[in-house]
PDB file of C-alpha atoms in Angstrom:
ATOM      1  CA  MET A  16       2.350  11.739  15.403  1.00  0.00           C
ATOM      2  CA  ASP A  17       3.461  14.853  13.714  1.00  0.00           C
ATOM      3  CA  VAL A  18       5.265  14.202  10.746  1.00  0.00           C
ATOM      4  CA  THR A  19       9.062  13.526  11.639  1.00  0.00           C
ATOM      5  CA  ASP A  20       7.426  10.018  14.076  1.00  0.00           C
ATOM      6  CA  ALA A  21       4.657   8.660  11.100  1.00  0.00           C
ATOM      7  CA  VAL A  22       8.120   8.768   9.268  1.00  0.00           C
ATOM      8  CA  ARG A  23      10.333   7.335  11.722  1.00  0.00           C
ATOM      9  CA  GLN A  24       7.591   4.915  12.202  1.00  0.00           C
ATOM     10  CA  ARG A  25       6.410   4.155   8.867  1.00  0.00           C
ATOM     11  CA  ALA A  26       8.223   0.796   7.762  1.00  0.00           C
ATOM     12  CA  SER A  27       7.620  -2.564   4.292  1.00  0.00           C
ATOM     13  CA  ILE A  28       5.788  -4.163   7.349  1.00  0.00           C
ATOM     14  CA  ARG A  29       5.497  -8.050   4.786  1.00  0.00           C
ATOM     15  CA  ALA A  30       3.535  -9.833   7.414  1.00  0.00           C
ATOM     16  CA  PHE A  31      -0.109  -8.903   9.277  1.00  0.00           C
ATOM     17  CA  THR A  32      -2.503  -9.954  10.844  1.00  0.00           C
ATOM     18  CA  ASP A  33      -5.850 -10.205   9.662  1.00  0.00           C
ATOM     19  CA  GLN A  34      -7.212  -8.045  11.221  1.00  0.00           C
ATOM     20  CA  PRO A  35     -10.377  -5.646   8.158  1.00  0.00           C
ATOM     21  CA  VAL A  36      -9.384  -2.556   7.171  1.00  0.00           C
ATOM     22  CA  ASP A  37     -12.496  -0.345   6.812  1.00  0.00           C
ATOM     23  CA  ASP A  38     -13.079   1.061   3.328  1.00  0.00           C
ATOM     24  CA  ASP A  39     -14.021   4.150   4.463  1.00  0.00           C
ATOM     25  CA  GLN A  40     -11.160   4.450   5.882  1.00  0.00           C
ATOM     26  CA  LEU A  41      -9.682   4.229   2.858  1.00  0.00           C
ATOM     27  CA  ARG A  42     -11.047   5.792   1.258  1.00  0.00           C
ATOM     28  CA  SER A  43     -10.457   9.140   3.624  1.00  0.00           C
ATOM     29  CA  LEU A  44      -6.237   8.423   3.659  1.00  0.00           C
ATOM     30  CA  LEU A  45      -6.920   8.580   0.204  1.00  0.00           C
ATOM     31  CA  GLU A  46      -9.347  12.108  -0.404  1.00  0.00           C
ATOM     32  CA  ILE A  47      -6.280  13.228   1.579  1.00  0.00           C
ATOM     33  CA  ALA A  48      -3.222  11.919  -0.041  1.00  0.00           C
ATOM     34  CA  ALA A  49      -4.360  13.437  -2.836  1.00  0.00           C
ATOM     35  CA  ARG A  50      -3.077  16.865  -1.840  1.00  0.00           C
ATOM     36  CA  ALA A  51      -0.002  15.540  -2.939  1.00  0.00           C
ATOM     37  CA  PRO A  52       1.536  17.699  -4.816  1.00  0.00           C
ATOM     38  CA  SER A  53       0.892  17.790  -8.269  1.00  0.00           C
ATOM     39  CA  GLY A  54       2.896  19.363 -11.475  1.00  0.00           C
ATOM     40  CA  GLY A  55      -0.061  21.883 -13.144  1.00  0.00           C
ATOM     41  CA  ASN A  56      -2.145  19.882 -10.588  1.00  0.00           C
ATOM     42  CA  VAL A  57      -2.157  17.283 -13.427  1.00  0.00           C
ATOM     43  CA  GLN A  58      -3.197  14.169 -10.361  1.00  0.00           C
ATOM     44  CA  PRO A  59      -2.410  11.592 -12.690  1.00  0.00           C
ATOM     45  CA  TRP A  60      -2.454   8.819 -10.057  1.00  0.00           C
ATOM     46  CA  ARG A  61      -5.393   6.842 -10.587  1.00  0.00           C
ATOM     47  CA  ILE A  62      -6.121   4.173  -7.932  1.00  0.00           C
ATOM     48  CA  TYR A  63      -8.116   1.119  -7.721  1.00  0.00           C
ATOM     49  CA  VAL A  64      -8.875  -0.167  -3.992  1.00  0.00           C
ATOM     50  CA  VAL A  65      -9.407  -4.142  -3.336  1.00  0.00           C
ATOM     51  CA  ASN A  66      -9.807  -5.089   0.115  1.00  0.00           C
ATOM     52  CA  GLY A  67     -12.252  -7.738   2.139  1.00  0.00           C
ATOM     53  CA  ASP A  68     -13.959  -9.982  -0.691  1.00  0.00           C
ATOM     54  CA  ALA A  69     -12.633  -8.789  -3.416  1.00  0.00           C
ATOM     55  CA  MET A  70      -9.163  -9.398  -2.048  1.00  0.00           C
ATOM     56  CA  THR A  71     -10.520 -12.929  -1.456  1.00  0.00           C
ATOM     57  CA  ARG A  72     -11.417 -13.363  -5.407  1.00  0.00           C
ATOM     58  CA  PHE A  73      -8.479 -11.592  -6.684  1.00  0.00           C
ATOM     59  CA  ARG A  74      -5.518 -13.679  -4.531  1.00  0.00           C
ATOM     60  CA  GLU A  75      -8.022 -16.397  -5.734  1.00  0.00           C
ATOM     61  CA  SER A  76      -7.754 -15.224  -9.588  1.00  0.00           C
ATOM     62  CA  LEU A  77      -3.750 -15.817  -9.375  1.00  0.00           C
ATOM     63  CA  VAL A  78      -3.764 -19.440  -8.232  1.00  0.00           C
ATOM     64  CA  ASP A  79      -1.691 -20.611 -11.446  1.00  0.00           C
ATOM     65  CA  ARG A  80      -1.644 -17.956 -13.386  1.00  0.00           C
ATOM     66  CA  PRO A  81       2.223 -17.936 -13.743  1.00  0.00           C
ATOM     67  CA  LEU A  82       4.057 -14.791 -14.186  1.00  0.00           C
ATOM     68  CA  GLU A  83       5.077 -12.370 -16.767  1.00  0.00           C
ATOM     69  CA  ALA A  84       7.134 -10.535 -18.184  1.00  0.00           C
ATOM     70  CA  ALA A  85       8.104  -6.892 -16.672  1.00  0.00           C
ATOM     71  CA  GLU A  86       6.727  -4.097 -18.615  1.00  0.00           C
ATOM     72  CA  TYR A  87       8.927  -1.284 -17.471  1.00  0.00           C
ATOM     73  CA  ASP A  88      13.226  -1.857 -15.014  1.00  0.00           C
ATOM     74  CA  ILE A  89      11.900  -2.222 -11.553  1.00  0.00           C
ATOM     75  CA  TYR A  90      16.000  -1.197 -11.364  1.00  0.00           C
ATOM     76  CA  PRO A  91      18.925  -1.239 -13.924  1.00  0.00           C
ATOM     77  CA  PRO A  92      19.806  -3.649 -15.537  1.00  0.00           C
ATOM     78  CA  SER A  93      23.097  -4.137 -14.384  1.00  0.00           C
ATOM     79  CA  LEU A  94      23.225  -1.881 -11.414  1.00  0.00           C
ATOM     80  CA  TRP A  95      25.891   0.394 -10.233  1.00  0.00           C
ATOM     81  CA  GLU A  96      27.755   0.770  -7.154  1.00  0.00           C
ATOM     82  CA  PRO A  97      26.480   2.185  -4.453  1.00  0.00           C
ATOM     83  CA  TYR A  98      23.632   0.987  -5.534  1.00  0.00           C
ATOM     84  CA  ARG A  99      23.897  -2.354  -5.864  1.00  0.00           C
ATOM     85  CA  THR A 100      25.551  -2.834  -2.550  1.00  0.00           C
ATOM     86  CA  ASN A 101      22.326  -1.301  -0.735  1.00  0.00           C
ATOM     87  CA  ARG A 102      20.108  -3.378  -1.790  1.00  0.00           C
ATOM     88  CA  PHE A 103      21.983  -7.164  -1.805  1.00  0.00           C
ATOM     89  CA  ALA A 104      22.208  -5.889   1.819  1.00  0.00           C
ATOM     90  CA  LEU A 105      19.106  -5.173   1.950  1.00  0.00           C
ATOM     91  CA  GLY A 106      17.447  -8.410   0.956  1.00  0.00           C
ATOM     92  CA  GLU A 107      20.296 -11.003   2.680  1.00  0.00           C
ATOM     93  CA  ALA A 108      19.587  -8.827   6.339  1.00  0.00           C
ATOM     94  CA  MET A 109      15.487  -9.587   4.809  1.00  0.00           C
ATOM     95  CA  TYR A 110      16.240 -13.622   4.594  1.00  0.00           C
ATOM     96  CA  ALA A 111      17.978 -13.514   7.802  1.00  0.00           C
ATOM     97  CA  THR A 112      15.057 -12.171  10.119  1.00  0.00           C
ATOM     98  CA  ILE A 113      13.161 -15.436   8.617  1.00  0.00           C
ATOM     99  CA  GLY A 114      16.420 -17.831   8.714  1.00  0.00           C
ATOM    100  CA  ILE A 115      16.786 -18.000   4.492  1.00  0.00           C
ATOM    101  CA  GLU A 116      20.258 -19.063   4.363  1.00  0.00           C
ATOM    102  CA  ARG A 117      21.768 -17.426   0.505  1.00  0.00           C
ATOM    103  CA  ASP A 118      21.988 -20.750  -0.528  1.00  0.00           C
ATOM    104  CA  ASP A 119      18.527 -21.247  -0.303  1.00  0.00           C
ATOM    105  CA  LYS A 120      16.619 -20.751  -3.586  1.00  0.00           C
ATOM    106  CA  ALA A 121      13.267 -22.814  -2.373  1.00  0.00           C
ATOM    107  CA  GLY A 122      12.891 -20.473   1.026  1.00  0.00           C
ATOM    108  CA  ARG A 123      14.053 -17.833  -1.278  1.00  0.00           C
ATOM    109  CA  LEU A 124      11.242 -18.157  -4.277  1.00  0.00           C
ATOM    110  CA  ALA A 125       8.319 -18.584  -1.207  1.00  0.00           C
ATOM    111  CA  GLN A 126       9.273 -15.131   0.273  1.00  0.00           C
ATOM    112  CA  PHE A 127       9.165 -13.808  -2.557  1.00  0.00           C
ATOM    113  CA  ALA A 128       5.715 -15.904  -3.435  1.00  0.00           C
ATOM    114  CA  ARG A 129       4.238 -14.336  -0.310  1.00  0.00           C
ATOM    115  CA  ASN A 130       3.786 -10.609  -3.001  1.00  0.00           C
ATOM    116  CA  ASP A 131       1.085 -12.487  -4.849  1.00  0.00           C
ATOM    117  CA  GLU A 132      -0.831 -12.017  -0.727  1.00  0.00           C
ATOM    118  CA  PHE A 133      -0.450  -9.033  -0.568  1.00  0.00           C
ATOM    119  CA  PHE A 134       2.251 -10.389   2.281  1.00  0.00           C
ATOM    120  CA  GLY A 135      -0.961 -11.426   4.056  1.00  0.00           C
ATOM    121  CA  ALA A 136      -2.897  -7.623   3.875  1.00  0.00           C
ATOM    122  CA  PRO A 137      -6.380  -7.041   4.311  1.00  0.00           C
ATOM    123  CA  ALA A 138      -6.548  -4.536   1.988  1.00  0.00           C
ATOM    124  CA  GLY A 139      -4.651  -3.582  -0.988  1.00  0.00           C
ATOM    125  CA  LEU A 140      -3.681  -0.758  -3.684  1.00  0.00           C
ATOM    126  CA  PHE A 141      -3.008  -0.406  -6.997  1.00  0.00           C
ATOM    127  CA  CYS A 142      -1.342   2.433  -8.780  1.00  0.00           C
ATOM    128  CA  PHE A 143      -1.903   2.827 -12.259  1.00  0.00           C
ATOM    129  CA  ILE A 144      -1.015   5.859 -14.793  1.00  0.00           C
ATOM    130  CA  ASP A 145      -1.691   6.756 -17.991  1.00  0.00           C
ATOM    131  CA  ARG A 146       0.782   5.444 -20.920  1.00  0.00           C
ATOM    132  CA  GLY A 147       0.998   9.180 -22.400  1.00  0.00           C
ATOM    133  CA  MET A 148       2.636  10.559 -18.988  1.00  0.00           C
ATOM    134  CA  GLY A 149       6.049  10.737 -18.431  1.00  0.00           C
ATOM    135  CA  PRO A 150       9.231  10.737 -15.998  1.00  0.00           C
ATOM    136  CA  PRO A 151       7.512  13.938 -14.042  1.00  0.00           C
ATOM    137  CA  GLN A 152       4.873  12.321 -13.989  1.00  0.00           C
ATOM    138  CA  TRP A 153       6.058   9.243 -12.615  1.00  0.00           C
ATOM    139  CA  SER A 154       7.320  11.059  -9.532  1.00  0.00           C
ATOM    140  CA  ASP A 155       4.379  12.326  -9.028  1.00  0.00           C
ATOM    141  CA  LEU A 156       2.146   9.302  -8.317  1.00  0.00           C
ATOM    142  CA  GLY A 157       5.504   8.625  -5.795  1.00  0.00           C
ATOM    143  CA  MET A 158       4.861  11.335  -4.090  1.00  0.00           C
ATOM    144  CA  PHE A 159       1.124  10.995  -3.919  1.00  0.00           C
ATOM    145  CA  LEU A 160       2.321   6.842  -2.435  1.00  0.00           C
ATOM    146  CA  GLN A 161       4.409   8.090   0.192  1.00  0.00           C
ATOM    147  CA  THR A 162       1.367  11.170   0.819  1.00  0.00           C
ATOM    148  CA  PHE A 163      -0.741   8.289   1.724  1.00  0.00           C
ATOM    149  CA  MET A 164       1.871   5.816   3.397  1.00  0.00           C
ATOM    150  CA  LEU A 165       2.214   8.519   6.671  1.00  0.00           C
ATOM    151  CA  LEU A 166      -1.743   9.004   7.036  1.00  0.00           C
ATOM    152  CA  ALA A 167      -1.859   5.818   6.683  1.00  0.00           C
ATOM    153  CA  VAL A 168       0.852   5.861  10.086  1.00  0.00           C
ATOM    154  CA  GLU A 169      -0.908   8.593  11.180  1.00  0.00           C
ATOM    155  CA  ALA A 170      -4.124   6.297  11.511  1.00  0.00           C
ATOM    156  CA  GLY A 171      -2.791   3.225  12.622  1.00  0.00           C
ATOM    157  CA  LEU A 172      -1.749   1.047  10.050  1.00  0.00           C
ATOM    158  CA  ASP A 173       1.244  -0.841   8.174  1.00  0.00           C
ATOM    159  CA  THR A 174       1.544  -0.316   4.021  1.00  0.00           C
ATOM    160  CA  CYS A 175       4.091  -2.225   1.787  1.00  0.00           C
ATOM    161  CA  PRO A 176       4.759  -0.907  -1.239  1.00  0.00           C
ATOM    162  CA  GLN A 177       4.693  -3.309  -3.990  1.00  0.00           C
ATOM    163  CA  GLU A 178       6.800  -2.394  -8.410  1.00  0.00           C
ATOM    164  CA  TYR A 179       6.595  -6.801  -7.405  1.00  0.00           C
ATOM    165  CA  TRP A 180       2.984  -5.958  -9.581  1.00  0.00           C
ATOM    166  CA  THR A 181       4.514  -5.427 -12.253  1.00  0.00           C
ATOM    167  CA  VAL A 182       4.832  -8.927 -13.124  1.00  0.00           C
ATOM    168  CA  ARG A 183       1.349  -9.720 -12.330  1.00  0.00           C
ATOM    169  CA  HIS A 184       0.368  -6.070 -15.086  1.00  0.00           C
ATOM    170  CA  GLY A 185      -1.520  -8.349 -16.567  1.00  0.00           C
ATOM    171  CA  ALA A 186      -3.784 -10.336 -14.545  1.00  0.00           C
ATOM    172  CA  VAL A 187      -4.202  -6.902 -12.291  1.00  0.00           C
ATOM    173  CA  GLN A 188      -5.363  -4.868 -15.399  1.00  0.00           C
ATOM    174  CA  GLU A 189      -8.766  -7.482 -15.849  1.00  0.00           C
ATOM    175  CA  PHE A 190      -9.592  -7.971 -12.664  1.00  0.00           C
ATOM    176  CA  VAL A 191      -9.941  -4.178 -11.223  1.00  0.00           C
ATOM    177  CA  GLY A 192     -10.793  -4.071 -15.512  1.00  0.00           C
ATOM    178  CA  ALA A 193      -8.607  -0.733 -15.718  1.00  0.00           C
ATOM    179  CA  PRO A 194      -8.402   0.947 -19.459  1.00  0.00           C
ATOM    180  CA  GLU A 195      -6.159  -0.572 -21.965  1.00  0.00           C
ATOM    181  CA  ASN A 196      -4.053   3.703 -22.008  1.00  0.00           C
ATOM    182  CA  GLU A 197      -3.770   2.901 -17.714  1.00  0.00           C
ATOM    183  CA  MET A 198      -0.147   1.288 -17.089  1.00  0.00           C
ATOM    184  CA  LEU A 199       0.188  -0.501 -13.372  1.00  0.00           C
ATOM    185  CA  PHE A 200       3.042   1.268 -11.754  1.00  0.00           C
ATOM    186  CA  CYS A 201       2.566  -0.839  -8.509  1.00  0.00           C
ATOM    187  CA  GLY A 202       0.731  -1.645  -6.052  1.00  0.00           C
ATOM    188  CA  MET A 203       0.664  -1.489  -2.120  1.00  0.00           C
ATOM    189  CA  ALA A 204      -0.501  -4.062   0.819  1.00  0.00           C
ATOM    190  CA  ILE A 205      -2.139  -1.628   3.395  1.00  0.00           C
ATOM    191  CA  GLY A 206      -3.613  -3.800   7.179  1.00  0.00           C
ATOM    192  CA  TYR A 207      -2.479  -4.001  11.462  1.00  0.00           C
ATOM    193  CA  ALA A 208       1.332  -5.929  10.953  1.00  0.00           C
ATOM    194  CA  ASP A 209       1.904  -9.088  12.525  1.00  0.00           C
ATOM    195  CA  ARG A 210       4.188  -7.650  15.953  1.00  0.00           C
ATOM    196  CA  ALA A 211       5.048 -10.718  16.100  1.00  0.00           C
ATOM    197  CA  ALA A 212       6.498 -11.788  12.745  1.00  0.00           C
ATOM    198  CA  PRO A 213      10.745 -11.362  12.689  1.00  0.00           C
ATOM    199  CA  ILE A 214      10.692 -10.208   9.705  1.00  0.00           C
ATOM    200  CA  ASN A 215       7.981  -7.444  10.488  1.00  0.00           C
ATOM    201  CA  THR A 216      12.385  -6.157  12.900  1.00  0.00           C
ATOM    202  CA  LEU A 217      13.452  -5.106   9.764  1.00  0.00           C
ATOM    203  CA  GLU A 218      15.305  -2.318  10.336  1.00  0.00           C
ATOM    204  CA  SER A 219      16.783  -0.837   6.663  1.00  0.00           C
ATOM    205  CA  GLU A 220      19.977   0.574   6.780  1.00  0.00           C
ATOM    206  CA  ARG A 221      20.175   5.097   5.085  1.00  0.00           C
ATOM    207  CA  MET A 222      23.423   5.918   3.726  1.00  0.00           C
ATOM    208  CA  PRO A 223      24.927   8.947   6.392  1.00  0.00           C
ATOM    209  CA  LEU A 224      24.278  12.022   4.895  1.00  0.00           C
ATOM    210  CA  ASP A 225      27.557  14.197   3.488  1.00  0.00           C
ATOM    211  CA  GLU A 226      26.891  10.448   0.886  1.00  0.00           C
ATOM    212  CA  TRP A 227      24.267  12.435  -0.811  1.00  0.00           C
ATOM    213  CA  ALA A 228      24.226  15.684   0.139  1.00  0.00           C
ATOM    214  CA  ARG A 229      26.229  18.521  -0.496  1.00  0.00           C
ATOM    215  CA  PHE A 230      26.156  22.268   0.803  1.00  0.00           C
ATOM    216  CA  VAL A 231      27.445  24.386  -2.255  1.00  0.00           C
TER     217      VAL A 231
END
């Protein structure tokens, strides 16, 4: 597999099988992903892996625990065009794959709640960053996570990055034992896609190149 194939095959998977993921494989992927670009070689990512029994215990720890106020805005307030339409269209397309209508609030909430289960994935990771870091270091996290996801594709694994976990930041921090100076950025579901699940047929559209790139 070359890089182009990995980029094209990577997708945010929202239904996984229960096929286990090996800790040693995750360790290897993380070590290679750490070669991702990092300004000044700061390497600001702090990763906590939950797998196997830890995943079971983590899910149990969330039962009857309410959502928390997010530590950061996942999207800017009052998102504007064309970004608002991009986000809206993706949501509608995703719910359409599983037959959830726009006015089916219960159905949408139930699907949203599946974030708590890592969408059934047997493994996951949480990515933290020191609270003293700024936007440049946050961009390093994105490059690290993308590198990991492409490596996962090469290894036959599937993933779903989840900023959802910011509304569970206290529960996550408590479970993984992250120190107070670390802030949760996101989680990521890791496992093997359920190829029979309709929701995994979703393929998000991308804006035409000429709408966001200009050669000067």
